PDB file of C-alpha atoms in Angstrom:
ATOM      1  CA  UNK A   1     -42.274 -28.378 -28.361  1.00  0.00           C
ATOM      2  CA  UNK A   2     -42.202 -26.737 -32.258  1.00  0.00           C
ATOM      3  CA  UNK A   3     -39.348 -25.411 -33.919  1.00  0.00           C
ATOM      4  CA  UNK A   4     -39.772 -22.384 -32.859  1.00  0.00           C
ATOM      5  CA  UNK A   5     -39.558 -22.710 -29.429  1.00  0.00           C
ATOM      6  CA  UNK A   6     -36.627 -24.886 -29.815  1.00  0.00           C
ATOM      7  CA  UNK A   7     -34.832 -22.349 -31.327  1.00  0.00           C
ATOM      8  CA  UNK A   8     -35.905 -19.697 -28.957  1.00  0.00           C
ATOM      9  CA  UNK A   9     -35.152 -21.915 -26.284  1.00  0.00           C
ATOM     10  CA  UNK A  10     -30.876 -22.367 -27.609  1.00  0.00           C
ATOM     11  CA  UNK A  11     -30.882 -18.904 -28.272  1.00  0.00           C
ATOM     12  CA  UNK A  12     -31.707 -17.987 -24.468  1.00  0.00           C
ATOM     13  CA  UNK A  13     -29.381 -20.510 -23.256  1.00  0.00           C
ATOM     14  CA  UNK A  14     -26.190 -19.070 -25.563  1.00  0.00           C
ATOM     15  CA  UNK A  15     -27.229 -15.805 -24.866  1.00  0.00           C
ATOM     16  CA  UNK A  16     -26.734 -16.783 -21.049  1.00  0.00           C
ATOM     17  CA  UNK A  17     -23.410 -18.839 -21.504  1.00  0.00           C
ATOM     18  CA  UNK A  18     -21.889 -15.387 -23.781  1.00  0.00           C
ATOM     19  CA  UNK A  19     -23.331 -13.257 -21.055  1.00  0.00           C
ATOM     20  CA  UNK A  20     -21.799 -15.547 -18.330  1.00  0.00           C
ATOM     21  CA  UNK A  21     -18.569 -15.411 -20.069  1.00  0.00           C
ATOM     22  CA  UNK A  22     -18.456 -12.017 -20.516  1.00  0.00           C
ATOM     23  CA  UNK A  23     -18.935 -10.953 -16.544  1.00  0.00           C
ATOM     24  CA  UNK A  24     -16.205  -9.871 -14.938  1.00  0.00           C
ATOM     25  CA  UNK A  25     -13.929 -12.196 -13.116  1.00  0.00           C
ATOM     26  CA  UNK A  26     -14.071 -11.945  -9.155  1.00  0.00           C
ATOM     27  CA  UNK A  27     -10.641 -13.205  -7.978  1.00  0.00           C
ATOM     28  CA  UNK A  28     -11.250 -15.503  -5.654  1.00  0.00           C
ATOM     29  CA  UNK A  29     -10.291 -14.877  -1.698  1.00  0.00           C
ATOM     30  CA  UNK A  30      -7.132 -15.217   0.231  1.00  0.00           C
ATOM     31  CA  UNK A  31      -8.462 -17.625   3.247  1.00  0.00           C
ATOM     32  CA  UNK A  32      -6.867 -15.888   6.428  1.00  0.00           C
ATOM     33  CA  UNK A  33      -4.992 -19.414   7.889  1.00  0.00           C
ATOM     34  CA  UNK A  34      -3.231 -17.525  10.973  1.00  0.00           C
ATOM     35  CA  UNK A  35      -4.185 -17.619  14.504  1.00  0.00           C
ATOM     36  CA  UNK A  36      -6.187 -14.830  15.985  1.00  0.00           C
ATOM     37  CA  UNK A  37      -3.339 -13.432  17.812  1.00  0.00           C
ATOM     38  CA  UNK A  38      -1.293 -12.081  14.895  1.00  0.00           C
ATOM     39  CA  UNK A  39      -1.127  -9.998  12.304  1.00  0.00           C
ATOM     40  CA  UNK A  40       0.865  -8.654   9.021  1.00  0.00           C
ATOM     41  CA  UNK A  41       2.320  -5.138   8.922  1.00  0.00           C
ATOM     42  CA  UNK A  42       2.735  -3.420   5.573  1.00  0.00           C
ATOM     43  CA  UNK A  43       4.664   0.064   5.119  1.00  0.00           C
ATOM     44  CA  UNK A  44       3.118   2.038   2.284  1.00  0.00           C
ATOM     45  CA  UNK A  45       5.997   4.915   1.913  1.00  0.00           C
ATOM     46  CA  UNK A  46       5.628   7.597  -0.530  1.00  0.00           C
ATOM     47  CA  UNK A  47       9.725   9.297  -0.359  1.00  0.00           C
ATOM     48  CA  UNK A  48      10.506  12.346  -2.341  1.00  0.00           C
ATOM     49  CA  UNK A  49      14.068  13.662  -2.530  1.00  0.00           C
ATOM     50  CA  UNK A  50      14.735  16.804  -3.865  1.00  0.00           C
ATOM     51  CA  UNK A  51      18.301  17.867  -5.078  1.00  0.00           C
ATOM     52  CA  UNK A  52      19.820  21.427  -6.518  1.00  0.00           C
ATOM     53  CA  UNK A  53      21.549  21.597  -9.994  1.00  0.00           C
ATOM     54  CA  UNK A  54      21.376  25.046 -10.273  1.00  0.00           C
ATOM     55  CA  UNK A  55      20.461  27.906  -8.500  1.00  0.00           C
ATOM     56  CA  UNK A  56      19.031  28.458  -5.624  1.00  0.00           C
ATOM     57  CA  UNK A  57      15.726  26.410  -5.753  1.00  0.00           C
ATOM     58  CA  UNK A  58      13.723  27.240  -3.169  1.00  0.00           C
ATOM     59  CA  UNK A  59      13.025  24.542  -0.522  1.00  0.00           C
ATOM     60  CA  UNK A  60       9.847  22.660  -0.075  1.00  0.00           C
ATOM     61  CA  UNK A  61       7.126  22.665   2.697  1.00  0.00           C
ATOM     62  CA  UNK A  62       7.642  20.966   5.921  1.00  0.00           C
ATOM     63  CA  UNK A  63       5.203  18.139   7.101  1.00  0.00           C
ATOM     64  CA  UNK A  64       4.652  16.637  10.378  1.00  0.00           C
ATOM     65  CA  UNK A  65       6.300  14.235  12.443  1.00  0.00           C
ATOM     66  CA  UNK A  66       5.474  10.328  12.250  1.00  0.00           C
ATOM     67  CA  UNK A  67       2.849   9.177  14.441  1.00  0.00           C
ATOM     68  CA  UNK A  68       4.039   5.306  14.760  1.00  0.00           C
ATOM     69  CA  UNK A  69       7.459   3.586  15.047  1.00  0.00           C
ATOM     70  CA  UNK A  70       8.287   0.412  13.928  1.00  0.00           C
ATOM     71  CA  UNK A  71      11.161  -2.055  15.273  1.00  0.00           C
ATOM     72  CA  UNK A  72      11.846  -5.041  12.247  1.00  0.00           C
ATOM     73  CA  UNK A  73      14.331  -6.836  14.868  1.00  0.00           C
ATOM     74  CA  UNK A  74      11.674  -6.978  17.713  1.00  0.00           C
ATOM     75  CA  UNK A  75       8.796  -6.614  15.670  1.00  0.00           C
ATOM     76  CA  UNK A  76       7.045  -3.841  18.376  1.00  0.00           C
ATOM     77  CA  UNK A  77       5.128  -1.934  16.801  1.00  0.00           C
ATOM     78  CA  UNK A  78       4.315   1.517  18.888  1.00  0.00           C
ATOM     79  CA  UNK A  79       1.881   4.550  18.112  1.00  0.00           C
ATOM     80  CA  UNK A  80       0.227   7.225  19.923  1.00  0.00           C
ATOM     81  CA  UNK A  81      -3.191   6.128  19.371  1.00  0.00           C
ATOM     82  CA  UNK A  82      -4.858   3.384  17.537  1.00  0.00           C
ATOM     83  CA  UNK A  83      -7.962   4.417  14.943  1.00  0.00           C
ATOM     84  CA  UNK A  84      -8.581   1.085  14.620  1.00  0.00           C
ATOM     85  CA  UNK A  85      -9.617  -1.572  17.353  1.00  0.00           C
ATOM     86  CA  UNK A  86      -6.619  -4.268  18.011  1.00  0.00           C
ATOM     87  CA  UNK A  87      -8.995  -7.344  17.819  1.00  0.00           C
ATOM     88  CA  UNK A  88      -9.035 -11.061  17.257  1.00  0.00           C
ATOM     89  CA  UNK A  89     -10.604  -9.636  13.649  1.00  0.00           C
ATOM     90  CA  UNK A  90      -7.901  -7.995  12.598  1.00  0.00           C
ATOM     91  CA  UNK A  91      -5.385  -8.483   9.918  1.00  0.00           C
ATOM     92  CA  UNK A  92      -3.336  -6.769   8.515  1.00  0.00           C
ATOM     93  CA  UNK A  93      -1.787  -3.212   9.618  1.00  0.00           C
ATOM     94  CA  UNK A  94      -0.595  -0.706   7.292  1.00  0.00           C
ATOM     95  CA  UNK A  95       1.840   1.636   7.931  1.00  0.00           C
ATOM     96  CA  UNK A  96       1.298   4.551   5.439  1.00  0.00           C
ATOM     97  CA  UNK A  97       3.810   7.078   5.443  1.00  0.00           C
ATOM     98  CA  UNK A  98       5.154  10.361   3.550  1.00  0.00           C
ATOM     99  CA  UNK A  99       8.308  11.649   3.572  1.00  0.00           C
ATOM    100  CA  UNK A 100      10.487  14.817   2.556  1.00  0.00           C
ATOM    101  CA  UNK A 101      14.170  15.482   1.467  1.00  0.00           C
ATOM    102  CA  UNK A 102      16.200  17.785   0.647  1.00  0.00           C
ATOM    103  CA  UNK A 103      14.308  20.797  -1.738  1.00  0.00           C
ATOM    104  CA  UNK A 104      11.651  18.873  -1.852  1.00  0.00           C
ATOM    105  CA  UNK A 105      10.516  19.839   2.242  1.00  0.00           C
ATOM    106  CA  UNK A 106      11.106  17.967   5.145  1.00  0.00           C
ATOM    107  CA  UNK A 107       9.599  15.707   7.423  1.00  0.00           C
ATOM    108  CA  UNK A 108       7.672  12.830   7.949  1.00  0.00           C
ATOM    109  CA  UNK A 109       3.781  12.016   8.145  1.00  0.00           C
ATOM    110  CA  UNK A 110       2.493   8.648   9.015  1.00  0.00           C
ATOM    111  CA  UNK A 111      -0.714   6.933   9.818  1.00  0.00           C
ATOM    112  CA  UNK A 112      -1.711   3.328  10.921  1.00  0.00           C
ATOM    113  CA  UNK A 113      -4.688   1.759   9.079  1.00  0.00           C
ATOM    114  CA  UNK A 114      -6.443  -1.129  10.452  1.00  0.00           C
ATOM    115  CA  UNK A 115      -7.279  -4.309   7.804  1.00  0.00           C
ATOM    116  CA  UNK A 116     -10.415  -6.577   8.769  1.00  0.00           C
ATOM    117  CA  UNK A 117     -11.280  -7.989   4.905  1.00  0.00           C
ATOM    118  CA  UNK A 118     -10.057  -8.123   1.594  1.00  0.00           C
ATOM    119  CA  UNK A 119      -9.972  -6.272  -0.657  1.00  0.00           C
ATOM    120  CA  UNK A 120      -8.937  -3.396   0.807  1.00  0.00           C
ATOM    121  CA  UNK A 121      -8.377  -0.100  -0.817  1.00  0.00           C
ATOM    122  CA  UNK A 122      -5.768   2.863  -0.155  1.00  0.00           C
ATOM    123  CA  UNK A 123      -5.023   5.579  -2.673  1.00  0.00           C
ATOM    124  CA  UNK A 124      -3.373   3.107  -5.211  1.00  0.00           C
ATOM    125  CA  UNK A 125      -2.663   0.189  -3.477  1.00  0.00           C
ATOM    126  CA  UNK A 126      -5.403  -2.488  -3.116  1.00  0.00           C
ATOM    127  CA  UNK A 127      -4.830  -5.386  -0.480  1.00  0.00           C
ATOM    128  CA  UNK A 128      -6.467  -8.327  -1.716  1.00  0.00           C
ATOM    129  CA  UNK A 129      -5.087 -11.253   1.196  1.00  0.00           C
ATOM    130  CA  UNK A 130      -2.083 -13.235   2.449  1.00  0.00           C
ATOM    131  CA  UNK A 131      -1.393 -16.145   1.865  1.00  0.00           C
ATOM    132  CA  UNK A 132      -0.399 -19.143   3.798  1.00  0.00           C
ATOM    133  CA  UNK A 133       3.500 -18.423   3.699  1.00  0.00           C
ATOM    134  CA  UNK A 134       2.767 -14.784   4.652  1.00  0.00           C
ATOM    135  CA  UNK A 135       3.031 -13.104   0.850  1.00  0.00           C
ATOM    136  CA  UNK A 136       0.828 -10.527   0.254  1.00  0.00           C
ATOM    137  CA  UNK A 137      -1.336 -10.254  -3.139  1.00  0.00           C
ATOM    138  CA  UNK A 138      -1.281  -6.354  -3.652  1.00  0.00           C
ATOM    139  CA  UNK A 139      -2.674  -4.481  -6.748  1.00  0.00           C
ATOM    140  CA  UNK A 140      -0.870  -1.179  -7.446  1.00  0.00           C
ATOM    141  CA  UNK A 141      -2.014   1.191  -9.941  1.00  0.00           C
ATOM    142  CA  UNK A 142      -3.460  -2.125 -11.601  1.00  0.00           C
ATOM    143  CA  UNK A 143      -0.471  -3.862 -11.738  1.00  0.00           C
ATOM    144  CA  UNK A 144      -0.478  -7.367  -9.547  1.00  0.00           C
ATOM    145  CA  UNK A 145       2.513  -7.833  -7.293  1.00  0.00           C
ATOM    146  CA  UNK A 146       3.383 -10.559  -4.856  1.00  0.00           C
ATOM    147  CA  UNK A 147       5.797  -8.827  -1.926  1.00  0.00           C
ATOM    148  CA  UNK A 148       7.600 -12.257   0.409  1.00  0.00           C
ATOM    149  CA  UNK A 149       7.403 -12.173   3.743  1.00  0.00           C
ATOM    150  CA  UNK A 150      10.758 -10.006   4.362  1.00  0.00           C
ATOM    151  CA  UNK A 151      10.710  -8.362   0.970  1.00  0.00           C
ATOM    152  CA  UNK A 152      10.010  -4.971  -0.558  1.00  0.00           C
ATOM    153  CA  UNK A 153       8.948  -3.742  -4.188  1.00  0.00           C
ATOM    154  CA  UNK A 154       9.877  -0.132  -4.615  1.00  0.00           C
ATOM    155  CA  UNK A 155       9.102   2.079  -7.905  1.00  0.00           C
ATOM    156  CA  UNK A 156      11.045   5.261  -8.479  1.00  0.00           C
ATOM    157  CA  UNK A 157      10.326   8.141 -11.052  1.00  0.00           C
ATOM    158  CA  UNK A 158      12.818  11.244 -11.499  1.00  0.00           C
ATOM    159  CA  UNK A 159      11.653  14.944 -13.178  1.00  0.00           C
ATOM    160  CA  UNK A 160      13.275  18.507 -13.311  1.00  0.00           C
ATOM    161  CA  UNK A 161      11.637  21.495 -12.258  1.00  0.00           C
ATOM    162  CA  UNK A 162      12.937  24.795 -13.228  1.00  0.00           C
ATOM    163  CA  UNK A 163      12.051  28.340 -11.477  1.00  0.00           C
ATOM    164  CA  UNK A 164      12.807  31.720 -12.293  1.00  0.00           C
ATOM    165  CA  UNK A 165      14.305  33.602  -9.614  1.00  0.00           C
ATOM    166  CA  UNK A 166      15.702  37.252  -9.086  1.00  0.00           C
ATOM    167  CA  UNK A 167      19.447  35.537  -9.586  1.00  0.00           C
ATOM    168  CA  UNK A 168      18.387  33.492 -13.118  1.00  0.00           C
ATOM    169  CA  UNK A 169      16.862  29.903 -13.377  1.00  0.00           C
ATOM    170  CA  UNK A 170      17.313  27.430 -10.673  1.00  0.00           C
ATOM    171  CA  UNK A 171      17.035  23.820 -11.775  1.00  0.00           C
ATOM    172  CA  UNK A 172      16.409  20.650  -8.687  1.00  0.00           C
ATOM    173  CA  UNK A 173      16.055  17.424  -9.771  1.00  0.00           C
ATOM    174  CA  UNK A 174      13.089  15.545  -7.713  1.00  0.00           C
ATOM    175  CA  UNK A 175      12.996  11.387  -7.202  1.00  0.00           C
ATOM    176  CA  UNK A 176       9.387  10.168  -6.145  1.00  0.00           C
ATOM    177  CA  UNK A 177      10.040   6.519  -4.693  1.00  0.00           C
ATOM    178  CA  UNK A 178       7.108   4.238  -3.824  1.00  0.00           C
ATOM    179  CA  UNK A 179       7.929   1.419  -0.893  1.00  0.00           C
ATOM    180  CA  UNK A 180       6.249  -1.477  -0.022  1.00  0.00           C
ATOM    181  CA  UNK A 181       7.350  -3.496   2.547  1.00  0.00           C
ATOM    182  CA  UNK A 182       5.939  -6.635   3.824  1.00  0.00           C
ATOM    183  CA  UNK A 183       7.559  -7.404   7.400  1.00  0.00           C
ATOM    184  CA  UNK A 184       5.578 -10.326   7.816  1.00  0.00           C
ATOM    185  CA  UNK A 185       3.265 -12.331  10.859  1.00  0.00           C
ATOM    186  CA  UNK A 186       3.631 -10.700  13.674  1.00  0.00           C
ATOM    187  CA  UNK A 187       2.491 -11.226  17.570  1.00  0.00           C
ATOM    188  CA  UNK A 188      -0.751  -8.348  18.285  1.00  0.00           C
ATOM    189  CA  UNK A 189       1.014  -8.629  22.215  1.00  0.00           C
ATOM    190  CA  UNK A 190       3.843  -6.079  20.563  1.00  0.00           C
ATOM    191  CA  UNK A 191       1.483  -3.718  19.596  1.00  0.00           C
ATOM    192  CA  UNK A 192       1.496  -1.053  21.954  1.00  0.00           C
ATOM    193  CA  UNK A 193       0.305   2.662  22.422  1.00  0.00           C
ATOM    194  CA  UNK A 194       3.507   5.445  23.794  1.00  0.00           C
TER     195      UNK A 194
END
């Protein structure tokens, strides 16, 4: 071999180890340890309040009623139908959930979302495993979070809205809270349809 091709040849093999080095990281998988009977619920709850400083601010729309309920003391968890098959394959359920207060509607909306892999994906919450004590490994809005077993991370952001009315200006104050709750392993034989 010349000294050419040596040179050729430890310029393709830096070129490699720089472009190796510059791919992106793939975080490794959370192993699934638990026994085929159980699972993790989540609840993914978006809450907006809505209060009047002034005025008469007109109130909010209405939204529908939830379509799951949830017992932490029993751990049942109850729905009027399942999207999702309730298999030895799955997961993780996720509660997702909307709710209204005050001026800002009323109501509740809620639907169950079945987990079979990781990552999973869900407006801006990305489920990337459990671990072996039952923490999940979330990504929200590209921040990583670890919720417990039994814990909950919540996020709250506050803004004024003013409106123009026939009386003058009304003025409401609206809170936007983001809940995530990890209620840890459960039994699948407490899932149930009502």
């Amino acid at each position: 071999m010349n000294a050419h091709s040596t040179n050729c040849a430890v310029s393709v093999a830096l070129l490699g180890l720089f472009l190796f080095g510059c791919a992106p990281r793939v975080e490794k998988a959370i192993p699934w340890t638990f026994e085929n009977d159980q699972y993790v619920f989540i609840e993914y709850r978006l809450e907006e309040d809505g209060r009047v400083l002034q005025g008469e601010f007109p109130a909010g729309p209405m939204i529908d009623f939830p379509t799951y309920m949830f017992d932490p003391h029993s751990g049942a968890l109850a729905s009027q139908e399942f999207t999702f098959e309730i298999d030895d394959t799955l997961m993780v359920i996720i509660g997702c959930s909307t709710a209204l207060r005050g001026v800002a509607g009323g109501g509740m909306a809620s639907k169950l979302r079945g987990v079979y892999k990781f990552p999973y994906q869900f407006e801006d919450l990305i489920l990337r495993g459990v671990d072996e004590y039952g923490n999940v490994h979330i990504g929200y809005r590209d921040e990583p979070l670890v919720i417990e077993s039994g814990d909950e991370w919540n996020y709250s952001t506050t803004r004024r809205d003013t409106v123009r009315i026939s009386r003058g200006d009304a003025i409401a104050e609206f809170t936007k809270t983001t809940r995530i709750i990890n209620y840890g392993l459960l039994d699948k034989s407490n899932i149930r349809k009502w």
